PDB file of C-alpha atoms and ligand atoms in Angstrom:
ATOM      1  CA  MET W   1      45.261   7.463 -30.923  1.00 47.00           C
ATOM      2  CA  ALA W   2      45.170   3.715 -30.450  1.00 53.00           C
ATOM      3  CA  ASN W   3      44.448   5.049 -26.594  1.00 57.00           C
ATOM      4  CA  ASP W   4      41.753   7.519 -27.629  1.00 60.00           C
ATOM      5  CA  MET W   5      39.711   4.538 -29.121  1.00 55.00           C
ATOM      6  CA  ILE W   6      40.157   2.123 -25.432  1.00 53.00           C
ATOM      7  CA  TYR W   7      39.069   5.064 -23.944  1.00 56.00           C
ATOM      8  CA  PHE W   8      36.152   5.917 -26.226  1.00 51.00           C
ATOM      9  CA  THR W   9      35.263   2.427 -26.273  1.00 52.00           C
ATOM     10  CA  LEU W  10      35.694   1.809 -22.291  1.00 49.00           C
ATOM     11  CA  GLY W  11      33.105   4.881 -21.990  1.00 53.00           C
ATOM     12  CA  LEU W  12      30.782   3.731 -24.032  1.00 49.00           C
ATOM     13  CA  PHE W  13      30.921   0.673 -22.176  1.00 47.00           C
ATOM     14  CA  LEU W  14      30.562   2.205 -18.839  1.00 46.00           C
ATOM     15  CA  LEU W  15      27.628   4.165 -19.774  1.00 48.00           C
ATOM     16  CA  ILE W  16      26.022   1.249 -21.633  1.00 47.00           C
ATOM     17  CA  SER W  17      26.006  -0.654 -18.371  1.00 48.00           C
ATOM     18  CA  CYS W  18      24.692   1.678 -15.948  1.00 46.00           C
ATOM     19  CA  TYR W  19      21.643   2.589 -18.519  1.00 50.00           C
ATOM     20  CA  SER W  20      20.993  -0.994 -18.599  1.00 49.00           C
ATOM     21  CA  ASP W  21      21.390  -0.910 -14.560  1.00 49.00           C
ATOM     22  CA  ARG W  22      18.402   1.820 -14.076  1.00 45.00           C
ATOM     23  CA  VAL W  23      16.880  -0.354 -16.745  1.00 45.00           C
ATOM     24  CA  MET W  24      16.884  -3.505 -14.890  1.00 50.00           C
ATOM     25  CA  ALA W  25      15.607  -2.166 -11.846  1.00 53.00           C
ATOM     26  CA  GLY W  26      12.442  -1.816 -13.013  1.00 58.00           C
ATOM     27  CA  ASP W  27       9.715  -3.806 -13.667  1.00 63.00           C
ATOM     28  CA  PRO W  28       9.394  -5.707 -17.255  1.00 70.00           C
ATOM     29  CA  ASP W  29       7.534  -3.839 -19.422  1.00 82.00           C
ATOM     30  CA  PRO W  30       4.528  -6.003 -20.690  1.00 86.00           C
ATOM     31  CA  LEU W  31       4.803  -8.061 -22.752  1.00 91.00           C
ATOM     32  CA  GLN W  32       1.538  -9.118 -23.973  1.00 94.00           C
ATOM     33  CA  ASP W  33      -2.047  -6.714 -23.883  1.00 96.00           C
ATOM     34  CA  PHE W  34      -3.156  -7.847 -20.497  1.00 97.00           C
ATOM     35  CA  CYS W  35      -2.835 -11.274 -18.657  1.00 97.00           C
ATOM     36  CA  VAL W  36      -6.142 -11.335 -16.491  1.00 97.00           C
ATOM     37  CA  ALA W  37      -5.574 -13.179 -12.802  1.00 97.00           C
ATOM     38  CA  ASP W  38      -6.560 -17.057 -13.669  1.00 97.00           C
ATOM     39  CA  MET W  39      -7.844 -17.510  -9.922  1.00 95.00           C
ATOM     40  CA  ASP W  40      -9.010 -21.349 -10.969  1.00 95.00           C
ATOM     41  CA  SER W  41      -5.400 -22.107 -11.634  1.00 95.00           C
ATOM     42  CA  LYS W  42      -3.120 -24.380  -8.871  1.00 95.00           C
ATOM     43  CA  VAL W  43       0.238 -23.008 -10.596  1.00 94.00           C
ATOM     44  CA  LYS W  44       1.793 -20.628  -8.313  1.00 90.00           C
ATOM     45  CA  VAL W  45       4.104 -17.455  -9.334  1.00 93.00           C
ATOM     46  CA  ASN W  46       4.337 -14.178  -8.285  1.00 93.00           C
ATOM     47  CA  GLY W  47       1.252 -12.873  -8.794  1.00 93.00           C
ATOM     48  CA  PHE W  48      -1.017 -14.980 -10.720  1.00 96.00           C
ATOM     49  CA  VAL W  49      -0.935 -16.468 -14.013  1.00 96.00           C
ATOM     50  CA  CYS W  50      -2.835 -15.524 -17.010  1.00 97.00           C
ATOM     51  CA  LYS W  51      -6.316 -16.784 -18.056  1.00 97.00           C
ATOM     52  CA  ASP W  52      -7.260 -17.681 -21.528  1.00 97.00           C
ATOM     53  CA  PRO W  53      -7.222 -14.768 -23.549  1.00 97.00           C
ATOM     54  CA  MET W  54      -9.865 -15.726 -25.551  1.00 97.00           C
ATOM     55  CA  ALA W  55     -11.962 -16.000 -22.472  1.00 97.00           C
ATOM     56  CA  VAL W  56     -11.058 -12.915 -21.066  1.00 98.00           C
ATOM     57  CA  SER W  57     -14.466 -10.209 -21.291  1.00 98.00           C
ATOM     58  CA  ALA W  58     -14.624  -6.337 -20.103  1.00 98.00           C
ATOM     59  CA  ASP W  59     -16.314  -7.934 -17.044  1.00 98.00           C
ATOM     60  CA  ASP W  60     -12.576  -8.273 -15.481  1.00 98.00           C
ATOM     61  CA  PHE W  61     -11.633  -4.912 -15.942  1.00 98.00           C
ATOM     62  CA  PHE W  62     -14.299  -3.999 -14.170  1.00 98.00           C
ATOM     63  CA  PHE W  63     -15.546  -3.571 -10.211  1.00 98.00           C
ATOM     64  CA  GLY W  64     -18.364  -1.277  -9.309  1.00 98.00           C
ATOM     65  CA  GLY W  65     -18.056  -1.149  -5.892  1.00 97.00           C
ATOM     66  CA  LEU W  66     -16.315   1.944  -4.731  1.00 98.00           C
ATOM     67  CA  GLY W  67     -20.021   3.706  -5.020  1.00 97.00           C
ATOM     68  CA  GLN W  68     -20.871   2.874  -1.834  1.00 97.00           C
ATOM     69  CA  ALA W  69     -19.810   4.031   1.528  1.00 98.00           C
ATOM     70  CA  GLY W  70     -17.939   1.488   3.993  1.00 98.00           C
ATOM     71  CA  ASN W  71     -19.750   0.680   7.136  1.00 98.00           C
ATOM     72  CA  THR W  72     -17.084   2.787   9.725  1.00 98.00           C
ATOM     73  CA  ASP W  73     -19.089   1.523  12.676  1.00 98.00           C
ATOM     74  CA  ASN W  74     -16.318   0.095  14.286  1.00 97.00           C
ATOM     75  CA  PRO W  75     -13.203   1.035  17.159  1.00 96.00           C
ATOM     76  CA  VAL W  76     -11.432   2.504  14.608  1.00 98.00           C
ATOM     77  CA  GLY W  77     -13.904   4.861  13.127  1.00 98.00           C
ATOM     78  CA  SER W  78     -13.128   4.130   9.259  1.00 98.00           C
ATOM     79  CA  ASN W  79     -13.703   1.452   6.227  1.00 98.00           C
ATOM     80  CA  VAL W  80     -11.553   0.386   3.814  1.00 98.00           C
ATOM     81  CA  THR W  81     -12.825  -0.871   0.495  1.00 98.00           C
ATOM     82  CA  MET W  82     -10.776  -2.009  -2.149  1.00 98.00           C
ATOM     83  CA  ALA W  83     -10.875  -2.489  -5.531  1.00 98.00           C
ATOM     84  CA  ASN W  84      -7.092  -4.433  -6.345  1.00 98.00           C
ATOM     85  CA  VAL W  85      -6.317  -7.633  -7.939  1.00 98.00           C
ATOM     86  CA  MET W  86      -8.926  -9.791  -6.013  1.00 98.00           C
ATOM     87  CA  GLN W  87     -12.161  -7.706  -7.184  1.00 98.00           C
ATOM     88  CA  ILE W  88     -10.339  -6.672 -10.363  1.00 98.00           C
ATOM     89  CA  PRO W  89      -8.375  -9.718 -12.258  1.00 98.00           C
ATOM     90  CA  GLY W  90      -7.823  -7.420 -14.796  1.00 98.00           C
ATOM     91  CA  LEU W  91      -5.317  -5.758 -13.037  1.00 97.00           C
ATOM     92  CA  ASN W  92      -3.115  -8.765 -12.309  1.00 97.00           C
ATOM     93  CA  THR W  93       0.920  -7.759 -13.646  1.00 95.00           C
ATOM     94  CA  PHE W  94       0.109  -3.803 -14.066  1.00 95.00           C
ATOM     95  CA  GLY W  95       1.407  -2.578 -10.434  1.00 96.00           C
ATOM     96  CA  ILE W  96      -1.799  -0.193 -10.033  1.00 97.00           C
ATOM     97  CA  SER W  97      -4.837  -0.202  -7.751  1.00 98.00           C
ATOM     98  CA  LEU W  98      -7.169   1.809  -6.061  1.00 98.00           C
ATOM     99  CA  VAL W  99      -8.772   2.061  -2.044  1.00 98.00           C
ATOM    100  CA  ARG W 100     -12.384   3.965  -0.965  1.00 98.00           C
ATOM    101  CA  ILE W 101     -11.555   4.879   2.573  1.00 98.00           C
ATOM    102  CA  ASP W 102     -14.359   6.177   4.514  1.00 98.00           C
ATOM    103  CA  TYR W 103     -14.231   8.039   7.634  1.00 98.00           C
ATOM    104  CA  ALA W 104     -17.036   8.669  10.264  1.00 98.00           C
ATOM    105  CA  VAL W 105     -15.766  12.303  12.641  1.00 98.00           C
ATOM    106  CA  GLY W 106     -12.676  11.127  14.667  1.00 98.00           C
ATOM    107  CA  GLY W 107     -12.111   8.342  13.336  1.00 98.00           C
ATOM    108  CA  ILE W 108      -8.973   6.679  12.050  1.00 98.00           C
ATOM    109  CA  ASN W 109      -7.001   4.573   9.199  1.00 98.00           C
ATOM    110  CA  PRO W 110      -4.746   3.554  11.577  1.00 98.00           C
ATOM    111  CA  PRO W 111      -0.408   3.775  11.301  1.00 98.00           C
ATOM    112  CA  HIS W 112      -0.359   0.612   8.454  1.00 98.00           C
ATOM    113  CA  THR W 113       2.262   0.116   6.187  1.00 98.00           C
ATOM    114  CA  HIS W 114       1.833  -1.077   2.285  1.00 98.00           C
ATOM    115  CA  PRO W 115       5.066  -3.421   2.143  1.00 98.00           C
ATOM    116  CA  ARG W 116       4.271  -3.073  -1.886  1.00 97.00           C
ATOM    117  CA  ALA W 117       3.253   0.160  -2.931  1.00 97.00           C
ATOM    118  CA  THR W 118       3.379   4.017  -3.046  1.00 98.00           C
ATOM    119  CA  GLU W 119      -0.094   5.745  -2.294  1.00 98.00           C
ATOM    120  CA  VAL W 120      -1.345   8.762  -3.533  1.00 98.00           C
ATOM    121  CA  LEU W 121      -4.393  10.220  -1.600  1.00 98.00           C
ATOM    122  CA  VAL W 122      -7.048  12.174  -2.857  1.00 98.00           C
ATOM    123  CA  LEU W 123      -9.428  13.708  -0.457  1.00 98.00           C
ATOM    124  CA  LEU W 124     -13.175  14.463  -2.326  1.00 98.00           C
ATOM    125  CA  GLU W 125     -15.068  15.254   1.291  1.00 98.00           C
ATOM    126  CA  GLY W 126     -14.312  16.354   4.641  1.00 98.00           C
ATOM    127  CA  GLN W 127     -10.953  17.317   6.081  1.00 98.00           C
ATOM    128  CA  LEU W 128      -8.046  15.218   7.160  1.00 98.00           C
ATOM    129  CA  LEU W 129      -5.296  14.808   9.237  1.00 98.00           C
ATOM    130  CA  VAL W 130      -1.962  12.488   7.334  1.00 98.00           C
ATOM    131  CA  GLY W 131       1.223  11.311   8.135  1.00 98.00           C
ATOM    132  CA  PHE W 132       3.505   9.475   7.691  1.00 98.00           C
ATOM    133  CA  ILE W 133       7.152   8.660   9.391  1.00 98.00           C
ATOM    134  CA  ASP W 134      10.535   8.329   7.255  1.00 98.00           C
ATOM    135  CA  THR W 135      13.521   5.935   8.311  1.00 98.00           C
ATOM    136  CA  ALA W 136      15.024   8.507  10.026  1.00 98.00           C
ATOM    137  CA  ASN W 137      11.649   8.933  12.029  1.00 98.00           C
ATOM    138  CA  LYS W 138      11.560  12.399  10.695  1.00 98.00           C
ATOM    139  CA  PHE W 139       7.429  12.484  10.882  1.00 98.00           C
ATOM    140  CA  PHE W 140       5.810  14.288   7.725  1.00 98.00           C
ATOM    141  CA  SER W 141       2.212  15.744   8.722  1.00 98.00           C
ATOM    142  CA  LYS W 142      -0.628  18.116   6.811  1.00 98.00           C
ATOM    143  CA  THR W 143      -4.515  18.862   7.204  1.00 98.00           C
ATOM    144  CA  LEU W 144      -5.875  18.310   3.880  1.00 98.00           C
ATOM    145  CA  GLU W 145      -8.677  19.892   2.569  1.00 98.00           C
ATOM    146  CA  LYS W 146     -11.462  18.717   0.024  1.00 98.00           C
ATOM    147  CA  GLY W 147      -9.471  18.147  -3.005  1.00 98.00           C
ATOM    148  CA  ASP W 148      -6.038  17.932  -1.460  1.00 98.00           C
ATOM    149  CA  VAL W 149      -3.841  15.183  -2.625  1.00 98.00           C
ATOM    150  CA  PHE W 150      -1.334  13.525  -0.551  1.00 99.00           C
ATOM    151  CA  VAL W 151       1.573  10.926  -1.445  1.00 98.00           C
ATOM    152  CA  PHE W 152       2.848   8.120   1.302  1.00 98.00           C
ATOM    153  CA  PRO W 153       6.104   6.832   0.003  1.00 98.00           C
ATOM    154  CA  LYS W 154       6.224   3.120  -0.673  1.00 98.00           C
ATOM    155  CA  ALA W 155       6.632   0.750   2.750  1.00 98.00           C
ATOM    156  CA  LEU W 156       7.048   3.709   5.053  1.00 98.00           C
ATOM    157  CA  VAL W 157       3.939   3.737   8.668  1.00 98.00           C
ATOM    158  CA  HIS W 158       1.248   6.643   7.640  1.00 98.00           C
ATOM    159  CA  PHE W 159      -2.293   6.878   8.936  1.00 98.00           C
ATOM    160  CA  GLN W 160      -4.813   9.521   8.552  1.00 98.00           C
ATOM    161  CA  GLN W 161      -7.312  10.854  10.672  1.00 98.00           C
ATOM    162  CA  ASN W 162     -10.956  12.639  10.118  1.00 98.00           C
ATOM    163  CA  VAL W 163     -10.350  16.078  11.944  1.00 98.00           C
ATOM    164  CA  GLY W 164     -12.836  17.710  10.457  1.00 98.00           C
ATOM    165  CA  HIS W 165     -17.064  17.860  11.589  1.00 98.00           C
ATOM    166  CA  GLU W 166     -18.589  15.693   8.654  1.00 98.00           C
ATOM    167  CA  ASN W 167     -17.619  12.476   7.251  1.00 98.00           C
ATOM    168  CA  ALA W 168     -14.527  12.168   5.655  1.00 98.00           C
ATOM    169  CA  LEU W 169     -14.081  10.256   2.195  1.00 98.00           C
ATOM    170  CA  ALA W 170     -10.801   9.375  -0.146  1.00 98.00           C
ATOM    171  CA  ILE W 171      -9.530   7.842  -2.565  1.00 98.00           C
ATOM    172  CA  ALA W 172      -6.899   6.593  -3.178  1.00 98.00           C
ATOM    173  CA  ALA W 173      -4.148   5.080  -5.883  1.00 98.00           C
ATOM    174  CA  LEU W 174      -1.162   2.940  -4.702  1.00 98.00           C
ATOM    175  CA  SER W 175       1.304   1.103  -7.239  1.00 97.00           C
ATOM    176  CA  SER W 176       0.722  -2.748  -6.749  1.00 97.00           C
ATOM    177  CA  GLN W 177      -1.741  -4.739  -7.753  1.00 97.00           C
ATOM    178  CA  LEU W 178      -2.038  -5.953  -3.914  1.00 97.00           C
ATOM    179  CA  PRO W 179      -0.442  -3.950  -1.685  1.00 98.00           C
ATOM    180  CA  GLY W 180      -0.906  -5.758   1.324  1.00 98.00           C
ATOM    181  CA  ALA W 181      -1.377  -3.645   4.391  1.00 98.00           C
ATOM    182  CA  GLN W 182       0.373  -4.486   8.110  1.00 98.00           C
ATOM    183  CA  THR W 183      -1.356  -2.372  11.229  1.00 98.00           C
ATOM    184  CA  ILE W 184       0.995  -1.326  13.376  1.00 98.00           C
ATOM    185  CA  ALA W 185      -1.348  -1.638  16.368  1.00 97.00           C
ATOM    186  CA  ASN W 186      -2.642  -5.036  15.120  1.00 97.00           C
ATOM    187  CA  THR W 187       0.251  -6.775  14.237  1.00 98.00           C
ATOM    188  CA  LEU W 188       2.196  -6.568  17.627  1.00 98.00           C
ATOM    189  CA  PHE W 189      -0.501  -6.879  19.571  1.00 98.00           C
ATOM    190  CA  ALA W 190      -3.329  -9.047  18.134  1.00 97.00           C
ATOM    191  CA  ALA W 191      -1.046 -11.354  16.166  1.00 97.00           C
ATOM    192  CA  ASP W 192      -1.846 -15.070  16.221  1.00 97.00           C
ATOM    193  CA  PRO W 193      -0.289 -17.024  17.508  1.00 97.00           C
ATOM    194  CA  PRO W 194       0.475 -14.097  20.229  1.00 97.00           C
ATOM    195  CA  LEU W 195       4.083 -12.382  20.421  1.00 97.00           C
ATOM    196  CA  PRO W 196       5.865 -13.086  23.993  1.00 97.00           C
ATOM    197  CA  ASP W 197       4.529 -10.593  26.596  1.00 96.00           C
ATOM    198  CA  SER W 198       8.003 -10.680  27.343  1.00 97.00           C
ATOM    199  CA  VAL W 199       8.985  -8.623  23.846  1.00 98.00           C
ATOM    200  CA  LEU W 200       6.395  -6.052  24.026  1.00 98.00           C
ATOM    201  CA  ALA W 201       7.270  -5.403  27.201  1.00 98.00           C
ATOM    202  CA  LYS W 202      10.903  -4.864  26.765  1.00 98.00           C
ATOM    203  CA  ALA W 203       9.930  -2.877  22.927  1.00 98.00           C
ATOM    204  CA  PHE W 204       7.291  -0.533  24.585  1.00 98.00           C
ATOM    205  CA  ARG W 205       9.319  -0.187  28.435  1.00 98.00           C
ATOM    206  CA  ILE W 206       6.055  -1.289  29.411  1.00 98.00           C
ATOM    207  CA  THR W 207       4.774  -4.169  31.875  1.00 98.00           C
ATOM    208  CA  GLN W 208       3.445  -7.438  30.733  1.00 97.00           C
ATOM    209  CA  GLU W 209       0.170  -6.489  32.571  1.00 97.00           C
ATOM    210  CA  LEU W 210       0.083  -3.384  30.175  1.00 98.00           C
ATOM    211  CA  VAL W 211       0.531  -5.680  27.429  1.00 98.00           C
ATOM    212  CA  ASP W 212      -2.001  -8.168  28.735  1.00 97.00           C
ATOM    213  CA  TYR W 213      -4.425  -5.279  28.960  1.00 97.00           C
ATOM    214  CA  ILE W 214      -3.760  -4.160  25.220  1.00 97.00           C
ATOM    215  CA  GLN W 215      -3.681  -7.592  23.536  1.00 97.00           C
ATOM    216  CA  LYS W 216      -7.203  -7.691  25.016  1.00 96.00           C
ATOM    217  CA  GLN W 217      -8.759  -4.835  23.351  1.00 95.00           C
ATOM    218  CA  PHE W 218      -7.910  -6.374  19.696  1.00 92.00           C
ATOM    219  CA  ALA W 219      -9.157  -9.741  20.804  1.00 84.00           C
TER     220      ALA W 219
HETATM  221  C1  LIG B   1     -16.677  -2.212   6.189  1.00 94.87           C
HETATM  222  O1  LIG B   1     -17.779  -2.145   4.888  1.00 94.87           O
HETATM  223  C2  LIG B   1     -18.757  -3.261   4.566  1.00 94.87           C
HETATM  224  C3  LIG B   1     -19.891  -3.149   3.810  1.00 94.87           C
HETATM  225  O2  LIG B   1     -20.509  -2.455   4.755  1.00 94.87           O
HETATM  226  C4  LIG B   1     -18.418  -4.481   5.879  1.00 94.87           C
HETATM  227  O3  LIG B   1     -19.272  -5.124   5.421  1.00 94.87           O
HETATM  228  C5  LIG B   1     -17.404  -4.576   6.838  1.00 94.87           C
HETATM  229  O4  LIG B   1     -17.655  -5.191   7.556  1.00 94.87           O
HETATM  230  C6  LIG B   1     -17.028  -3.679   7.214  1.00 94.87           C
HETATM  231  N1  LIG B   1     -15.543  -3.165   7.420  1.00 94.87           N
HETATM  232  C7  LIG B   1     -15.432  -2.866   9.195  1.00 94.87           C
HETATM  233  C8  LIG B   1     -13.549  -3.495   9.431  1.00 94.87           C
HETATM  234  O5  LIG B   1     -16.063  -2.092   9.417  1.00 94.87           O
END
Protein backbone atom coordinates (compact mmCIF):
# COMPACT_ATOMS: atom_id res chain seq x y z
CA MET A 1 0.00 0.00 0.00
CA ALA A 2 2.81 2.37 0.97
CA ASN A 3 4.62 1.37 -2.28
CA ASP A 4 1.52 2.22 -4.35
CA MET A 5 1.49 5.62 -2.73
CA ILE A 6 5.20 6.21 -3.55
CA TYR A 7 4.72 5.19 -7.23
CA PHE A 8 1.64 7.35 -7.52
CA THR A 9 3.47 10.38 -6.12
CA LEU A 10 6.49 9.71 -8.35
CA GLY A 11 4.22 9.39 -11.43
CA LEU A 12 2.45 12.61 -10.58
CA PHE A 13 5.78 14.39 -10.13
CA LEU A 14 7.04 13.13 -13.54
CA LEU A 15 3.80 14.18 -15.21
CA ILE A 16 4.00 17.68 -13.72
CA SER A 17 7.68 18.10 -14.64
CA CYS A 18 6.99 17.01 -18.26
CA TYR A 19 4.10 19.40 -18.45
CA SER A 20 6.05 22.33 -17.01
CA ASP A 21 8.97 21.60 -19.39
CA ARG A 22 6.58 22.07 -22.26
CA VAL A 23 5.22 25.29 -20.84
CA MET A 24 8.74 26.65 -20.33
CA ALA A 25 9.69 25.89 -23.96
CA GLY A 26 7.34 28.53 -25.39
CA ASP A 27 7.39 32.31 -25.23
CA PRO A 28 5.92 33.59 -21.98
CA ASP A 29 2.39 34.90 -22.23
CA PRO A 30 2.09 38.70 -22.20
CA LEU A 31 1.67 40.07 -18.69
CA GLN A 32 -0.19 43.17 -19.90
CA ASP A 33 -2.45 44.14 -22.82
CA PHE A 34 0.41 45.56 -24.90
CA CYS A 35 4.01 46.74 -24.73
CA VAL A 36 4.27 49.28 -27.53
CA ALA A 37 7.93 49.75 -28.45
CA ASP A 38 9.57 52.88 -27.09
CA MET A 39 12.07 53.49 -29.89
CA ASP A 40 13.61 56.46 -28.04
CA SER A 41 14.59 54.56 -24.90
CA LYS A 42 18.30 54.07 -24.27
CA VAL A 43 17.59 50.88 -22.28
CA LYS A 44 18.59 47.72 -24.14
CA VAL A 45 16.46 44.59 -23.69
CA ASN A 46 15.60 41.61 -25.90
CA GLY A 47 13.14 43.56 -28.08
CA PHE A 48 12.11 47.08 -27.05
CA VAL A 49 11.04 48.47 -23.69
CA CYS A 50 7.40 49.53 -23.32
CA LYS A 51 6.22 53.04 -24.01
CA ASP A 52 4.09 54.68 -21.29
CA PRO A 53 0.62 53.08 -21.83
CA MET A 54 -0.99 56.51 -21.39
CA ALA A 55 0.96 57.75 -24.42
CA VAL A 56 -0.15 54.84 -26.64
CA SER A 57 -2.59 55.58 -29.46
CA ALA A 58 -4.24 53.69 -32.33
CA ASP A 59 -1.42 54.89 -34.60
CA ASP A 60 0.98 52.62 -32.69
CA PHE A 61 -0.97 49.62 -34.06
CA PHE A 62 -1.41 50.95 -37.60
CA PHE A 63 0.60 50.85 -40.82
CA GLY A 64 -0.71 52.07 -44.17
CA GLY A 65 2.26 50.90 -46.19
CA LEU A 66 1.18 47.56 -47.71
CA GLY A 67 -1.20 49.10 -50.26
CA GLN A 68 1.47 50.17 -52.74
CA ALA A 69 3.63 47.81 -54.81
CA GLY A 70 7.36 47.90 -54.08
CA ASN A 71 9.61 48.85 -56.99
CA THR A 72 10.89 45.64 -58.62
CA ASP A 73 13.29 47.42 -61.00
CA ASN A 74 16.40 45.87 -59.38
CA PRO A 75 18.76 42.94 -60.16
CA VAL A 76 16.51 40.30 -58.52
CA GLY A 77 13.19 41.62 -59.85
CA SER A 78 11.39 41.55 -56.51
CA ASN A 79 10.73 43.85 -53.57
CA VAL A 80 9.81 43.03 -49.98
CA THR A 81 7.81 45.68 -48.10
CA MET A 82 7.97 45.03 -44.37
CA ALA A 83 5.36 45.52 -41.67
CA ASN A 84 7.25 44.53 -38.53
CA VAL A 85 7.98 46.20 -35.18
CA MET A 86 10.13 48.82 -36.94
CA GLN A 87 7.03 50.06 -38.82
CA ILE A 88 4.41 49.08 -36.19
CA PRO A 89 5.69 49.64 -32.62
CA GLY A 90 2.54 47.93 -31.25
CA LEU A 91 3.90 44.56 -32.49
CA ASN A 92 6.57 44.61 -29.78
CA THR A 93 6.62 41.32 -27.76
CA PHE A 94 3.87 39.69 -29.88
CA GLY A 95 5.94 37.38 -32.12
CA ILE A 96 4.17 38.24 -35.37
CA SER A 97 4.63 40.46 -38.45
CA LEU A 98 3.76 40.75 -42.15
CA VAL A 99 5.48 41.41 -45.47
CA ARG A 100 4.20 42.26 -48.93
CA ILE A 101 6.30 40.81 -51.75
CA ASP A 102 6.06 42.06 -55.34
CA TYR A 103 7.67 40.11 -58.19
CA ALA A 104 8.30 41.19 -61.78
CA VAL A 105 8.00 38.45 -64.43
CA GLY A 106 10.93 36.07 -63.76
CA GLY A 107 11.78 37.93 -60.55
CA ILE A 108 13.07 36.04 -57.53
CA ASN A 109 13.10 36.54 -53.81
CA PRO A 110 16.54 34.90 -53.65
CA PRO A 111 17.42 32.02 -51.27
CA HIS A 112 17.41 33.41 -47.72
CA THR A 113 16.61 32.51 -44.12
CA HIS A 114 14.69 34.17 -41.31
CA PRO A 115 16.64 33.22 -38.19
CA ARG A 116 13.73 34.08 -35.90
CA ALA A 117 10.55 33.14 -37.80
CA THR A 118 8.41 30.58 -39.54
CA GLU A 119 6.69 32.12 -42.57
CA VAL A 120 3.28 31.39 -44.09
CA LEU A 121 2.75 32.94 -47.52
CA VAL A 122 -0.45 33.43 -49.51
CA LEU A 123 -0.24 34.20 -53.22
CA LEU A 124 -2.71 36.96 -54.19
CA GLU A 125 -1.74 37.43 -57.86
CA GLY A 126 0.29 35.48 -60.43
CA GLN A 127 2.15 32.18 -60.30
CA LEU A 128 5.09 31.40 -57.99
CA LEU A 129 7.62 28.61 -57.78
CA VAL A 130 8.48 28.28 -54.08
CA GLY A 131 10.71 25.98 -52.09
CA PHE A 132 12.80 25.36 -49.01
CA ILE A 133 15.66 23.00 -48.13
CA ASP A 134 15.74 21.18 -44.78
CA THR A 135 18.82 20.38 -42.68
CA ALA A 136 19.07 16.93 -44.33
CA ASN A 137 19.37 18.83 -47.66
CA LYS A 138 16.00 17.65 -48.93
CA PHE A 139 14.32 20.14 -51.27
CA PHE A 140 10.57 20.78 -50.84
CA SER A 141 8.94 22.71 -53.70
CA LYS A 142 5.57 23.66 -55.23
CA THR A 143 4.18 25.90 -57.93
CA LEU A 144 1.54 28.15 -56.37
CA GLU A 145 -1.53 29.57 -58.07
CA LYS A 146 -3.59 32.52 -56.85
CA GLY A 147 -4.99 31.77 -53.39
CA ASP A 148 -2.49 29.01 -52.57
CA VAL A 149 -0.61 29.01 -49.27
CA PHE A 150 2.87 27.66 -48.50
CA VAL A 151 4.84 27.37 -45.23
CA PHE A 152 8.57 28.01 -44.85
CA PRO A 153 9.73 26.45 -41.55
CA LYS A 154 11.69 28.63 -39.14
CA ALA A 155 15.29 29.34 -40.13
CA LEU A 156 15.33 27.06 -43.22
CA VAL A 157 16.70 28.41 -46.53
CA HIS A 158 13.85 29.24 -48.94
CA PHE A 159 13.01 31.26 -52.06
CA GLN A 160 10.21 32.27 -54.43
CA GLN A 161 10.30 32.93 -58.17
CA ASN A 162 7.62 34.42 -60.41
CA VAL A 163 7.17 31.78 -63.13
CA GLY A 164 3.98 33.35 -64.55
CA HIS A 165 3.48 35.83 -67.39
CA GLU A 166 2.36 38.75 -65.19
CA ASN A 167 3.55 40.46 -62.03
CA ALA A 168 3.00 38.41 -58.88
CA LEU A 169 1.95 39.59 -55.43
CA ALA A 170 2.16 37.72 -52.13
CA ILE A 171 1.51 38.53 -48.48
CA ALA A 172 3.34 36.55 -45.82
CA ALA A 173 2.95 36.38 -42.05
CA LEU A 174 6.02 35.65 -39.92
CA SER A 175 6.20 34.39 -36.34
CA SER A 176 8.47 37.16 -35.06
CA GLN A 177 8.07 40.89 -34.50
CA LEU A 178 11.45 41.22 -36.24
CA PRO A 179 12.17 38.02 -38.26
CA GLY A 180 15.56 39.12 -39.66
CA ALA A 181 16.73 37.92 -43.07
CA GLN A 182 20.02 36.61 -44.38
CA THR A 183 20.15 36.32 -48.17
CA ILE A 184 22.64 33.54 -48.79
CA ALA A 185 24.41 34.98 -51.85
CA ASN A 186 24.75 38.43 -50.28
CA THR A 187 25.77 37.02 -46.91
CA LEU A 188 28.65 35.14 -48.50
CA PHE A 189 29.68 37.35 -51.44
CA ALA A 190 28.77 40.85 -50.26
CA ALA A 191 29.80 40.83 -46.58
CA ASP A 192 31.60 43.92 -45.31
CA PRO A 193 34.49 43.44 -44.91
CA PRO A 194 34.56 40.64 -47.54
CA LEU A 195 35.14 36.99 -46.66
CA PRO A 196 38.62 35.78 -47.65
CA ASP A 197 38.78 34.50 -51.27
CA SER A 198 40.46 31.35 -50.00
CA VAL A 199 37.42 30.48 -47.85
CA LEU A 200 34.89 31.01 -50.65
CA ALA A 201 37.08 29.30 -53.29
CA LYS A 202 37.43 26.18 -51.14
CA ALA A 203 33.78 26.22 -49.99
CA PHE A 204 32.42 26.46 -53.55
CA ARG A 205 35.25 24.47 -55.18
CA ILE A 206 35.98 27.30 -57.60
CA THR A 207 38.99 29.50 -58.38
CA GLN A 208 39.75 32.71 -56.47
CA GLU A 209 39.31 34.60 -59.80
CA LEU A 210 35.74 33.33 -60.00
CA VAL A 211 35.20 34.39 -56.37
CA ASP A 212 36.36 37.93 -57.27
CA TYR A 213 34.09 37.92 -60.32
CA ILE A 214 31.03 36.95 -58.24
CA GLN A 215 31.89 39.49 -55.52
CA LYS A 216 32.00 42.22 -58.21
CA GLN A 217 28.40 41.40 -59.25
CA PHE A 218 27.24 42.53 -55.80
CA ALA A 219 29.31 45.74 -55.68
C1 LIG B 1 11.46 48.64 -52.96
O1 LIG B 1 10.45 49.57 -53.25
C2 LIG B 1 10.55 50.78 -52.52
C3 LIG B 1 9.32 51.61 -52.83
O2 LIG B 1 9.12 51.74 -54.23
C4 LIG B 1 11.85 51.48 -52.90
O3 LIG B 1 11.98 52.66 -52.15
C5 LIG B 1 13.01 50.56 -52.60
O4 LIG B 1 14.22 51.14 -53.04
C6 LIG B 1 12.82 49.22 -53.32
N1 LIG B 1 13.87 48.30 -52.90
C7 LIG B 1 14.61 47.64 -53.78
C8 LIG B 1 15.62 46.69 -53.21
O5 LIG B 1 14.49 47.74 -54.99
